Amino acid sequence: MTESPAVAALPVAPSLVVGLREAAWVPVGGGAAEVLGLEAVRRRIEAAAPFVVHGRATARRLGLESFPCLDLLELYAFCRPATFCVPTARGLAQALGFEVPEGREEAALLLPALARRLLQDLAEEGDADARGIARAMARGGWIWAPAVLAAFGDAADPAHASAAPLQVWARLGEWSEHAPEPPSGSLPVAPEEATERLAELLGPAAERRPQQAEYAAAAAGAFVPRERVGEPAVVLAEAGTGVGKTLGYLAPATLWAERNGGAVWVSTYTRNLQRQIDDELDRLHADPILKARRVVVRKGRENYLCLLNFEEAVDATRGRPADAIPLGLMARWAAASRDGDMVGGDFPAWLAQLVGRGRTLGLTDRRGECVYSACPHYHKCFIERSVRRARRAEIVIANHALVMVQAALGGMDDTTLPTRIVFDEGHHVFDAADGAFAAHLSGQETADLRRWLRGAEAGRRSRARGLRRRVEDLVTGDAQAERALEDILVAAAALPTEGWLPRLAGGKPEGPTEAFLTLVRQQVHARSPERDQSNYGKEAAVWPPVDGLSEAAEALEAALAKLARPMRTLVERLKALRDDEADEVDTATRMRIEAIVRGLARRADGEVAGWQAMLRDLRRDTPPEFVDWLAVERFEGHDLDVGMYRHWVDPTVPFAEAVVKPAHGVLVTSATLTDGVGDPDADWAAAEERTGARHLAVPARRASLPSPFDYAAQTRVLVVTDLRKDDPDQVAAAYRALFLAAGGGALGLFTAVSRLRQVHHRIAPALDAAGLPLYAQHVDGLDTTTLVDIFRAEEESCLLGTDAVRDGVDVPGRSLRLIVFDRVPWPRPDILHKARRAAFGGAAYDERLTRFRLRQAFGRLVRRADDRGVFVLLDRAFPSRLFGAFPTGVTVERMGLADAVQATRGFLAPGGASADERQGDRQGDEG
């Protein structure tokens, strides 16, 4: 490659890659890498800013808040926006086409070459927009700006730089409006047609899997005409790992959509599966332009970059020039992004960690403050573009929370409801419904409502846009509407304002909401057991209330009534404006009015009315279908929220009513729908309980397809019987020995964050010395998605996590070959669980939930036909009645730690013992 100005402009700097105990340091000018202790590194970085990958994570390992560095991830985000990269030196090398380095020393030696490649590529592209953005970032003091501008043959001149190049909205295309789509048809998809479409998706060279064809035929049962209102065609389909359920249900779904001119919504619980489904549809739509018209990933508004928020942040750089650095990286990403999705789309999750959430994820519309068509960027809005694409798409990929919340509100952003829905990861329907249909009367929720209504207050610098700004131009001249708006803003003063949490802790509340919450906090602390020193939350029963709580609840209910009345009045006046002046209201304004009406009605009739009901019931009995309790939410010993909480005992009741019954066809599918007690009727009853199918007038159809994998040969399940699970030294010793025996590729799962941290502290030195990278939730400061991406990419790495990691891991191959649970994952015995336990079968309910958790975790081990894995429980009290969590043919073996370590090492070594060989060994031992 011809040398470019970028080569000469490459900063002269040392290189640094930090481990848990030691670091690799390459001095300025190159040479051999030195291995240094962390204290020595801390001294050296005071003299020179080194090349690093992920400056924040590096600082955390050095025990620092931050330090000056040339972070290659920032340069990568600038040079290759909206492009995936695992945020490690090895990940960067792979993304840039270099040989992946082995060890820290090789990685440190490679960093200057990686920077050079990025700068050379940038110089060859000659992107004028990139040049302008780099100039703006230079004004903010971006450490890479001189090198980037030199790559363009330019020089950094911060004094004459302008923020104008950051105005990316000016360079985005507009979406176009289309005529409303006609209603979808009701033509069925026959089972044999579904299998034919499956064959088309797979292609002629693909291996035929009988289970997958059978699954596709069964899934077609959700795509038949509905016979009666409220009686959809519902199919519960369990398909073991390896069946290929994604393509199995996409076969009838895509055929139905094409045939009937309608959309099928495919809903998932995790973002990883959304990406997988989107990728699978490349088989049907090889042309990306055609696919963009027919397939849409649809999320809530809070997931997308808000261009108005971005513009206001850019305007603020006059007084905050350093903000031009994150905003410049955001401008580069926004111009390249497929759809502006910042949560699970093409926005790199690690970028928010590098430059701060405020100027990245904080630019989404998190609080529903959109002004719709009054926004100058309305016709370029990522959210509105997504809404319009979804109206015309054949397959809409969404998430459970969006589908449930929008259905409960009577429709999506344009009031339409999908008639055909696939709930993949259907075992999470219960949990998703639990969140979607709950009511939380808390400090955070009430303060958010105040901010939504009143906007920024008391001269605070904030982008918060209140109701006045959103509706004033619409209601001017309507005296009743103007009065309602003023009454709303006055009544909203009863809600908490800035500083409410310290006032509650100090016993100095302001207003009726804070007065109520102060007494809630008092009751929680008074009633929690003295031994409860939890850093992550406390709770207490509502009854009997402490002195004054009932009266405070009555006063708050009255204050909320004063707020709800004018909110409903304003809703009616806006509807009248829409209807009475229909011939004068243009389409954009009509849609704006409808969106504001939906937002106001949802808060008045849903949120505020729900709070009022909770407050009334606090002075009498809670209705039997609900569970109420009081709680203080905490994180690492600090209070985060205080409130009264209401959940359904069975959240699938509102799910069935609001989501399933209005639909025409619903498929609920998962690898783990049923229980594993061995009684088919009981196992399917558990599936119907968790999915809400038992609340339907017409029974759901059932389908069960076993996994094609030979779990008995591909896995081992071991229960360690000779250690005390409450002794952190013993538990850590077991994790250390097992992780080393596996040679990495190990996932450690914990039921408590405190135990995770204890184990991490104890095993980190040994794993670091063995060259096994160790990552951990709640330790490394990385989000779960980034941690899993790194774990997937590095075969010898190990990862410690909690439930969020267990649910988010999809790691085929040797990157995951060992799972170790610190103890049996029994459900947490809180107030909500106590009520559900009583309603759903007592101890049998506990066991059912625990088997589900174990099944989900075990299912992560084998994702392909050639995968092998070991599943270890460090809990001698593991009862045999939970063995049904594991596939038929898998034997649960109890043994001491030394034997478990030996078994793990032997099984995972190349050519490890098969199930038949192990059985022969046992028979020989017995002989």
mmCIF file with all atom_site columns, C-alpha atoms in Angstrom, residues 75-84 95-97 117-118 121 125 332:
data_model
loop_
_atom_site.group_PDB
_atom_site.id
_atom_site.type_symbol
_atom_site.label_atom_id
_atom_site.label_alt_id
_atom_site.label_comp_id
_atom_site.label_asym_id
_atom_site.label_entity_id
_atom_site.label_seq_id
_atom_site.pdbx_PDB_ins_code
_atom_site.Cartn_x
_atom_site.Cartn_y
_atom_site.Cartn_z
_atom_site.occupancy
_atom_site.B_iso_or_equiv
_atom_site.pdbx_formal_charge
_atom_site.auth_seq_id
_atom_site.auth_comp_id
_atom_site.auth_asym_id
_atom_site.auth_atom_id
_atom_site.pdbx_PDB_model_num
ATOM 1  C CA . LEU A 1 75  ? -10.875 6.045  15.840 1.00 0.00 ? 75  LEU A CA 1
ATOM 2  C CA . TYR A 1 76  ? -12.684 2.922  14.603 1.00 0.00 ? 76  TYR A CA 1
ATOM 3  C CA . ALA A 1 77  ? -16.088 4.481  15.399 1.00 0.00 ? 77  ALA A CA 1
ATOM 4  C CA . PHE A 1 78  ? -15.094 7.532  13.365 1.00 0.00 ? 78  PHE A CA 1
ATOM 5  C CA . CYS A 1 79  ? -13.561 5.687  10.419 1.00 0.00 ? 79  CYS A CA 1
ATOM 6  C CA . ARG A 1 80  ? -16.018 2.784  10.210 1.00 0.00 ? 80  ARG A CA 1
ATOM 7  C CA . PRO A 1 81  ? -19.294 4.024  11.658 1.00 0.00 ? 81  PRO A CA 1
ATOM 8  C CA . ALA A 1 82  ? -22.212 1.614  12.158 1.00 0.00 ? 82  ALA A CA 1
ATOM 9  C CA . THR A 1 83  ? -19.867 -1.348 11.626 1.00 0.00 ? 83  THR A CA 1
ATOM 10 C CA . PHE A 1 84  ? -19.616 -4.166 14.150 1.00 0.00 ? 84  PHE A CA 1
ATOM 11 C CA . ALA A 1 95  ? -12.366 -6.487 11.869 1.00 0.00 ? 95  ALA A CA 1
ATOM 12 C CA . LEU A 1 96  ? -9.463  -4.883 9.998  1.00 0.00 ? 96  LEU A CA 1
ATOM 13 C CA . GLY A 1 97  ? -8.239  -8.091 8.368  1.00 0.00 ? 97  GLY A CA 1
ATOM 14 C CA . ARG A 1 117 ? -4.726  1.047  8.658  1.00 0.00 ? 117 ARG A CA 1
ATOM 15 C CA . LEU A 1 118 ? -7.748  3.041  9.833  1.00 0.00 ? 118 LEU A CA 1
ATOM 16 C CA . ASP A 1 121 ? -8.475  3.865  4.712  1.00 0.00 ? 121 ASP A CA 1
ATOM 17 C CA . GLU A 1 125 ? -12.033 7.486  0.988  1.00 0.00 ? 125 GLU A CA 1
ATOM 18 C CA . ARG A 1 332 ? -20.726 9.800  11.812 1.00 0.00 ? 332 ARG A CA 1
#
